[in-house]
Coordinates of C-alpha atoms in Angstrom, one line a residue:
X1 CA 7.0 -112.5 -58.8
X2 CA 8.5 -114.5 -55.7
X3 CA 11.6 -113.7 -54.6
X4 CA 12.6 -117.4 -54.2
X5 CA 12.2 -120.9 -55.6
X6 CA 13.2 -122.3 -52.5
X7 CA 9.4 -123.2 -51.3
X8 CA 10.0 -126.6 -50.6
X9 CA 10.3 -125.7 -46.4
X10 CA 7.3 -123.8 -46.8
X11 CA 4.6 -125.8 -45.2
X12 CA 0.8 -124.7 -45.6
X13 CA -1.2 -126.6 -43.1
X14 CA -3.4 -126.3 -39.9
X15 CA -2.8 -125.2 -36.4
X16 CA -4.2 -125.3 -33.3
X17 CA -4.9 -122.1 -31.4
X18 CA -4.5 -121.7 -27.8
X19 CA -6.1 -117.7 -27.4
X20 CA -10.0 -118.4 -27.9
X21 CA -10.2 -121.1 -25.2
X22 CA -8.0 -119.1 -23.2
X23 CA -6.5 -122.3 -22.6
X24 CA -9.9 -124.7 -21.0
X25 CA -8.1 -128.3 -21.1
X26 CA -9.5 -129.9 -18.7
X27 CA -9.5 -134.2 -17.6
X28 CA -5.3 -133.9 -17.0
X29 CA -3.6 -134.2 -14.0
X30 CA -1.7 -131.3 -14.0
X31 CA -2.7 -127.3 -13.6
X32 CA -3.4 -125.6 -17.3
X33 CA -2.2 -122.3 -18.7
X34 CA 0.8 -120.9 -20.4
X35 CA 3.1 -123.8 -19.2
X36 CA 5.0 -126.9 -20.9
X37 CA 2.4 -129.3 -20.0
X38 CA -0.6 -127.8 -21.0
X39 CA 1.6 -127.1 -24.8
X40 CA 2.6 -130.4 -24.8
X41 CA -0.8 -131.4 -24.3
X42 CA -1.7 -128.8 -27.7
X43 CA 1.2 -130.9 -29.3
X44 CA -0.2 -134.3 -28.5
X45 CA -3.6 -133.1 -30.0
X46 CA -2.0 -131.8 -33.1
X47 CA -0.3 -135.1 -33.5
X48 CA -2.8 -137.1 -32.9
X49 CA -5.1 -135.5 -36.0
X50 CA -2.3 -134.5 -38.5
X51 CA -2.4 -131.1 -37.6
X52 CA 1.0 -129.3 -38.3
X53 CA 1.3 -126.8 -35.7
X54 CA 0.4 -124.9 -32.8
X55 CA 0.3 -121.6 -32.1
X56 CA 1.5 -120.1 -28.5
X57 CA -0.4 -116.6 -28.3
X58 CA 0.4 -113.4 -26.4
X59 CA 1.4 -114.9 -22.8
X60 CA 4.3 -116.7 -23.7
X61 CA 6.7 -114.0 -23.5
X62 CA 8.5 -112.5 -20.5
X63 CA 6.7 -109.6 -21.7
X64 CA 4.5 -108.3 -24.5
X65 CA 7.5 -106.1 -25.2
X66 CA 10.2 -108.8 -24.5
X67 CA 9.8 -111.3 -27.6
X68 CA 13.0 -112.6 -26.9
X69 CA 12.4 -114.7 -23.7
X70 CA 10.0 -117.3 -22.4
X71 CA 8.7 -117.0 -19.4
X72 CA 9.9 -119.6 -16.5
X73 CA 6.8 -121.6 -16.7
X74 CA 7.3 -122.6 -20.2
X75 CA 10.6 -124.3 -21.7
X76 CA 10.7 -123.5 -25.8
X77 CA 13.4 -125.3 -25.9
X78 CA 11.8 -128.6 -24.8
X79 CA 8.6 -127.6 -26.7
X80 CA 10.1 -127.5 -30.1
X81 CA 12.0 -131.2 -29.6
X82 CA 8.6 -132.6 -28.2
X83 CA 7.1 -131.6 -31.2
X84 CA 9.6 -132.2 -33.8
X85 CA 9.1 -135.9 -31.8
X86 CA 5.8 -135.7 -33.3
X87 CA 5.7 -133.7 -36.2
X88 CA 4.2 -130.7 -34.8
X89 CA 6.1 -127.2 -35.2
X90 CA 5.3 -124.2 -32.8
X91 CA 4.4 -120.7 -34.2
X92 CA 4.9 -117.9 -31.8
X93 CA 2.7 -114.6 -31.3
X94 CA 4.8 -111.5 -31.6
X95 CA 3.8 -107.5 -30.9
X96 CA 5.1 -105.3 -34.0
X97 CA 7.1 -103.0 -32.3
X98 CA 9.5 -105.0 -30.4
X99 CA 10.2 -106.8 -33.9
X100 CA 9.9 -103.6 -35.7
X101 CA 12.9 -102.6 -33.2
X102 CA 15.1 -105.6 -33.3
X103 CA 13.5 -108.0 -36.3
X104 CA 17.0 -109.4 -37.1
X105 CA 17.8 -110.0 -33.6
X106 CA 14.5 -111.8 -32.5
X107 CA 14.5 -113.4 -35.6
X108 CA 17.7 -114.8 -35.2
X109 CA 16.7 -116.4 -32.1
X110 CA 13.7 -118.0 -32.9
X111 CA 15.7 -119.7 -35.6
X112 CA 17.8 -120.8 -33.4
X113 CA 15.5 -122.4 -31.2
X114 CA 13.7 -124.1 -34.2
X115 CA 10.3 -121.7 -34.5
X116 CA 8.4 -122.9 -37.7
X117 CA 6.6 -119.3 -37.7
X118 CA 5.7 -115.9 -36.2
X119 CA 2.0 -114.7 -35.8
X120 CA 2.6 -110.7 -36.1
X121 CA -0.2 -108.6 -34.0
X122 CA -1.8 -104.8 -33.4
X123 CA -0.2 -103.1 -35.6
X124 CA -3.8 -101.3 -36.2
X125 CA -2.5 -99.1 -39.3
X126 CA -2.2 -99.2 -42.8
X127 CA -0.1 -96.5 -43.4
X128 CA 3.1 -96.4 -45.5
X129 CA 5.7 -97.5 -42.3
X130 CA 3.3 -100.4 -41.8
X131 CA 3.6 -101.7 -45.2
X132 CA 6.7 -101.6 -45.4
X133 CA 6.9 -102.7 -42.5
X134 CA 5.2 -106.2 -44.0
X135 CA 7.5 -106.3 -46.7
X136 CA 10.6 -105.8 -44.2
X137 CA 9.3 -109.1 -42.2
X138 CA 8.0 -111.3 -45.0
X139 CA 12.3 -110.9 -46.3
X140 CA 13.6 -111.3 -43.0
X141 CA 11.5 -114.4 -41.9
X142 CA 12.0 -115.9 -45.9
X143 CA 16.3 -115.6 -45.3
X144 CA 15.6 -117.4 -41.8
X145 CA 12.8 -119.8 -43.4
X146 CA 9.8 -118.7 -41.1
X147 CA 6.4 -119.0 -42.1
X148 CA 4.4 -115.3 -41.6
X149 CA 0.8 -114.8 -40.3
X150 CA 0.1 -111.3 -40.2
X151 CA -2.9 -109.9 -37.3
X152 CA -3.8 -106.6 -35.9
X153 CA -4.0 -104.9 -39.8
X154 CA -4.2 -105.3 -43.0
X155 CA -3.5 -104.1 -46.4
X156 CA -4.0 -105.8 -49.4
X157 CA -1.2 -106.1 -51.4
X158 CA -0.4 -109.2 -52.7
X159 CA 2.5 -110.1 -50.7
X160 CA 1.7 -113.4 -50.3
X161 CA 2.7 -113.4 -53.9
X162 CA 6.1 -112.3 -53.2
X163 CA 6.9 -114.0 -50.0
X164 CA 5.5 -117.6 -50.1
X165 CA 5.9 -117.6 -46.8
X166 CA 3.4 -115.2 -45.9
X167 CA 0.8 -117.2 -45.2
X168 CA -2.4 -115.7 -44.2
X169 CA -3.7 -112.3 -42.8
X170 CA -6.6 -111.6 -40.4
X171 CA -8.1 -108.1 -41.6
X172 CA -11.5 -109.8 -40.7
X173 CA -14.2 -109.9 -38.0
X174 CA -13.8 -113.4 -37.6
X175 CA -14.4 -116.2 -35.0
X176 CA -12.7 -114.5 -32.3
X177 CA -15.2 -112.0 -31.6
X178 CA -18.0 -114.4 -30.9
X179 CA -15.9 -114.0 -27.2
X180 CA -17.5 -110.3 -26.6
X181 CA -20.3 -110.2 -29.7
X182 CA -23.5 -111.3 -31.6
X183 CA -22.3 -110.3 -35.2
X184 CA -20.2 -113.5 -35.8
X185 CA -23.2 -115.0 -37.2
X186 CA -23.8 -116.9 -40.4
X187 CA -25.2 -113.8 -42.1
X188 CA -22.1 -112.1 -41.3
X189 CA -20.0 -115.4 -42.6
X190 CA -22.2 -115.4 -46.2
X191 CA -21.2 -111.8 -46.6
X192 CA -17.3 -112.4 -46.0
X193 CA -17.4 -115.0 -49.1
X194 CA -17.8 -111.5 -51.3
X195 CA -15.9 -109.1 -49.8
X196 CA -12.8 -110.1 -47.8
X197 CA -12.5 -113.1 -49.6
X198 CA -13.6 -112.3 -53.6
X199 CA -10.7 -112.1 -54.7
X200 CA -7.9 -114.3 -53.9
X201 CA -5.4 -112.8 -55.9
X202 CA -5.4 -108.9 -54.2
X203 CA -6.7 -109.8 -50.7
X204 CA -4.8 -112.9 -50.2
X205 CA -5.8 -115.7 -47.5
X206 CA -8.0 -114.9 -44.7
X207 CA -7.5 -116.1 -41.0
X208 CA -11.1 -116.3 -39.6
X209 CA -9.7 -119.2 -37.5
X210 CA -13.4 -121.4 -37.4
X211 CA -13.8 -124.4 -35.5
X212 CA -16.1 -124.0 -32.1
X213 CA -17.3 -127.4 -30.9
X214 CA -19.8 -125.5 -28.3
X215 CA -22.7 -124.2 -30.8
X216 CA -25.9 -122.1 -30.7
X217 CA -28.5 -120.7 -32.1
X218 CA -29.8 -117.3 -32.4
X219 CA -31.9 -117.9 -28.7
X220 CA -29.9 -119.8 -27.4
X221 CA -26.3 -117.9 -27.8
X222 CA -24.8 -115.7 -25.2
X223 CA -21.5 -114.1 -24.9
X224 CA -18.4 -116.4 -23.1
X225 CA -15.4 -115.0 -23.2
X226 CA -13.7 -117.6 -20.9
X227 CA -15.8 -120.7 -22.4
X228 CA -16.8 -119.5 -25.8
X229 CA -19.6 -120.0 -27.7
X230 CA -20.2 -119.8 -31.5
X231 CA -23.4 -118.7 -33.5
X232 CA -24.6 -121.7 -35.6
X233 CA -24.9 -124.9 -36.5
X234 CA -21.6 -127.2 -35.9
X235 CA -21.7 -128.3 -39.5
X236 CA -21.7 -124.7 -40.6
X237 CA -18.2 -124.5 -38.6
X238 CA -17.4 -127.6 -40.6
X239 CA -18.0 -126.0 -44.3
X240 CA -16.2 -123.0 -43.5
X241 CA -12.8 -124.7 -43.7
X242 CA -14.0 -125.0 -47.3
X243 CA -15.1 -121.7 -48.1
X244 CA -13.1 -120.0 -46.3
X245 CA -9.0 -120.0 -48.0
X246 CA -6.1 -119.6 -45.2
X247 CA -2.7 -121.5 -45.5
X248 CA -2.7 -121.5 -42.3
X249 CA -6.3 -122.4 -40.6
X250 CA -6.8 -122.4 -37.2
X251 CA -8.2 -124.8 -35.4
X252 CA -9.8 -122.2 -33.1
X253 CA -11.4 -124.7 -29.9
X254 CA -9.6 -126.6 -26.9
X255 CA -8.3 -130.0 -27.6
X256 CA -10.0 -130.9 -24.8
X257 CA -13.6 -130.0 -26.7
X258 CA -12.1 -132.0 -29.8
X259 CA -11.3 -134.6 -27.9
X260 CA -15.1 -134.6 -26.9
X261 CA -16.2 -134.7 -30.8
X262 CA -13.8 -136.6 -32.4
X263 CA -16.0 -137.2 -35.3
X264 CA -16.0 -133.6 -36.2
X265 CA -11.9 -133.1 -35.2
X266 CA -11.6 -136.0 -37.3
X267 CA -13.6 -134.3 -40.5
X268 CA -12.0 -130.9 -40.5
X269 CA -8.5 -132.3 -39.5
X270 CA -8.7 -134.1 -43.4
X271 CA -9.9 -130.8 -44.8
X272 CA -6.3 -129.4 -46.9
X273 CA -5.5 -125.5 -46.8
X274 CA -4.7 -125.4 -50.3
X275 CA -6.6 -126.0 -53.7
X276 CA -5.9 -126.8 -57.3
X277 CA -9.8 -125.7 -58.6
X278 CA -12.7 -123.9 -57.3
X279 CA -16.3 -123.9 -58.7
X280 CA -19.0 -121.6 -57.0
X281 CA -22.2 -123.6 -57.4
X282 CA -24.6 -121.1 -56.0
X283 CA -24.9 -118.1 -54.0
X284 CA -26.3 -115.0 -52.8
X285 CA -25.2 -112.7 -50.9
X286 CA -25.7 -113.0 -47.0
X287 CA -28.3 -115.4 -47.9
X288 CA -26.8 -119.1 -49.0
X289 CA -23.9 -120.6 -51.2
X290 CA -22.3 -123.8 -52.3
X291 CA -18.9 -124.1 -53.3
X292 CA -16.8 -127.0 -54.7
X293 CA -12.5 -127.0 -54.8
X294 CA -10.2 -129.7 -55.6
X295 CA -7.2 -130.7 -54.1
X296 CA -4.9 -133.4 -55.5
X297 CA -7.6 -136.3 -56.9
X298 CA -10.2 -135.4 -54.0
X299 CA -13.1 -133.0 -54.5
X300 CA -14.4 -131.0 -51.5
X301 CA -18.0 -129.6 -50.9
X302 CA -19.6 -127.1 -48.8
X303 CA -22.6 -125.2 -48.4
X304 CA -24.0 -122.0 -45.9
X305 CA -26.9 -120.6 -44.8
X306 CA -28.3 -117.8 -43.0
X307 CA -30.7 -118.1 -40.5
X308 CA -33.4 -119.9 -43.0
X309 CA -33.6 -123.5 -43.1
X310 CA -32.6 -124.6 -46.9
X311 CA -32.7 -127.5 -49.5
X312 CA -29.9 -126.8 -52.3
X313 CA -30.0 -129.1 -55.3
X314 CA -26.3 -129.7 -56.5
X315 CA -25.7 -131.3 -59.8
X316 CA -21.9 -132.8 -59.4
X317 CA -20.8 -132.1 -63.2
X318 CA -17.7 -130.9 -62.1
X319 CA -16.4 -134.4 -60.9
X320 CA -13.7 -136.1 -63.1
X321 CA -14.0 -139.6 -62.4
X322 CA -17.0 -141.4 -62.6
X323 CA -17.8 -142.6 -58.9
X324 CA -16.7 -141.2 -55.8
X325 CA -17.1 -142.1 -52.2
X326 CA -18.9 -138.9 -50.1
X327 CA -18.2 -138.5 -46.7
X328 CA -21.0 -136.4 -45.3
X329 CA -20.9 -134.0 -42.3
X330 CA -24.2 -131.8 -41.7
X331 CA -26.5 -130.6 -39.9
X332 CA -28.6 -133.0 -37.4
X333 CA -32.7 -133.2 -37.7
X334 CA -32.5 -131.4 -34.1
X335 CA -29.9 -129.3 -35.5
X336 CA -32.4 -126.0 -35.7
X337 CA -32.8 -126.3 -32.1
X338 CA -29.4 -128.1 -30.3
X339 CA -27.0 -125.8 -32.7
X340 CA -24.1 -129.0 -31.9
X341 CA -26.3 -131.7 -33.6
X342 CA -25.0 -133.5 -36.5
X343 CA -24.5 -136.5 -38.4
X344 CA -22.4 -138.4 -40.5
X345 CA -23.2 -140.7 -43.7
X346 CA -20.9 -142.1 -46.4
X347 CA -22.7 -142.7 -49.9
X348 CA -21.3 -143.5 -53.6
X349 CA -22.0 -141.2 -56.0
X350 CA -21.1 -140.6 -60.1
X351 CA -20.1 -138.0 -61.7
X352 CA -23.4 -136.0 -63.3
X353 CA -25.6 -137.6 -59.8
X354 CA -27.8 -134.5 -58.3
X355 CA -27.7 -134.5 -54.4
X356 CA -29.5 -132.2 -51.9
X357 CA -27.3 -130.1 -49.6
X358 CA -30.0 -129.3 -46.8
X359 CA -29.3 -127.3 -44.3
X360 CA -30.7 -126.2 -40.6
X361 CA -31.1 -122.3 -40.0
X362 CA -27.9 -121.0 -39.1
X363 CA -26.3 -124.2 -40.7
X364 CA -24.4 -125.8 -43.1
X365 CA -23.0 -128.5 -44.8
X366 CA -19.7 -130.0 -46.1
X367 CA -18.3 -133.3 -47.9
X368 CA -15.2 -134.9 -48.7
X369 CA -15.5 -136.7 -52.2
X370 CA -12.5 -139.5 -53.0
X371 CA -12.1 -140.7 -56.4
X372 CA -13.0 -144.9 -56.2
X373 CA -10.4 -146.4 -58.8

């Protein structure tokens, strides 16, 4: 059982990542990089779309051993009252063995300068110091009221469970490794759905961190570790912030790239981190799958697919009330050759209504269903 009832600081949401751009803004007067402007520029992104937080990776630090101290280009100080201006908290990446060494003491300060949240990294093992080690953070960051994402490792455990604010784990070959890879591809992303993520319960949420506005097919893709790249359709990066659970999920792309699509920043901004239902519709292993959850009144929808084109019939029986406006974001009739084409629609639908969730190869599909009173 958790060890508190005191959740009501505890704030699931999303979060914009700064690591897999390796920081591209670009269109701003001043010089980007790990520096107050080019944050505050992270901040004015998140608070323009309702995102919650942002995330200042490995580079913030005097050193990867010295948590305790910003470097001189950056002012934390100034960072967390620009975003508390705007309703945006910062999260900030730790190593595990300076906190293993001093957790209290680090902790302590990041408290004090108003940190929302620590991302944990490399700690590579799964042995019995390490998860203990878990447990040791997920109490020490509860008693300070820090949210927890754990990287670098992972051992399922259901710690989540316990500490509330343990919010996601990576464990995964996710998004990241499109920077220096070809597996990130959406065979790979229909196998995850039944293995890392099967069961909720035991493995807990998973940080893939999806979101790439720069898109390609199977020809077309090449590896970018400075300007990356990701394999499929951008409406298959769209439904995976349906099918894939985190209470914490990354927006993984440069601001500047969102600011570019602002249709699709718009779309997965709305997309919640948490759910009340889930219904699998269909699927098959590596191959395709649709998937439904609920969250407050509003019904999401999603659907994948491997690198075959598909049609999916999807009866909505699940729906409560009896018409619904869908807001549509899927693949574009170019999509199977431009990876980044999409398009929009918004229809009415009822309850019981069969729709077609057709895909490109490598795409997908995703929808937004609000109850019409």
């Amino acid at each position: 059982p958790s060890v508190t009832q005191d959740t009501e600081w505890i704030k699931p949401g999303k979060i914009s990542w700064d690591w897999w751009s390796t920081l591209n803004v670009y269109g701003v007067d001043f010089k980007a990089g790990v520096n107050t402007d080019t944050y505050k520029y992270f901040i004015d992104f998140a608070s323009k779309y309702g995102i919650e937080y942002i995330l200042l990776d490995e580079g913030w630090s005097a050193g990867t051993w010295n948590i305790k101290e910003a470097i001189p280009e950056l002012n934390i100080p100034e960072l967390v009252r620009y975003g508390k201006e705007r309703n945006v908290g910062l999260v900030l990446w730790t190593l595990w063995n300076p906190l293993d060494k001093d957790l209290e003491g680090i902790l302590d300060i990041y408290e004090k300068w108003g940190i929302k949240g620590i991302k944990v990294d490399f700690m590579q093992r799964s042995d019995q110091y390490i998860v203990n080690f878990y447990e040791r953070v997920g109490k020490a960051a509860m008693d300070r009221k820090l949210l927890v994402d754990f990287h670098g490792s992972f051992k399922p455990s259901g710690l989540q469970k316990r500490y509330p604010n343990v919010m996601t784990f990576e464990g995964v070959l996710g998004l990241e490794h499109d920077k220096d890879s070809r597996d990130i591809n959406p065979v790979h992303d229909l196998i995850l759905p039944f293995t890392r993520m099967f069961t909720r319960l035991l493995s807990g949420p998973m940080d893939y961190t999806p979101g790439a506005v720069n898109n390609a097919t199977a020809e077309d893709f090449y590896i970018n570790f400075v300007h990356p790249i990701s394999l499929g359709t951008r409406a298959h990066q769209a439904a995976l912030y349906v099918v894939y659970e985190s209470s914490l999920q990354m927006l993984a792309d440069s601001p500047s790239n969102y600011y570019k699509a602002p249709e699709f920043a718009s779309f997965i901004s709305r997309i919640p981190t948490t759910w009340d239902d889930t219904k699998a519709i269909t699927a098959k292993i590596g191959e395709q799958l649709v998937i439904a959850r609920k969250n407050g009144k509003n019904w999401y929808l999603a659907g994948l697919t491997d690198w075959n084109a598909r049609s999916i019939e999807v009866k909505l029986n699940f729906l409560e009330a009896d018409k619904y406006k869908m807001e549509v974001f899927k693949d574009g009739v170019n999509a199977d050759v431009y990876a980044s084409d999409f398009k929009t629609e918004e229809v009415i639908v009822s309850k019981g209504d069969s729709i077609n969730v057709t895909m490109a190869k490598g795409g997908g599909w995703a929808a937004i269903l609000t109850p019409i009173e």
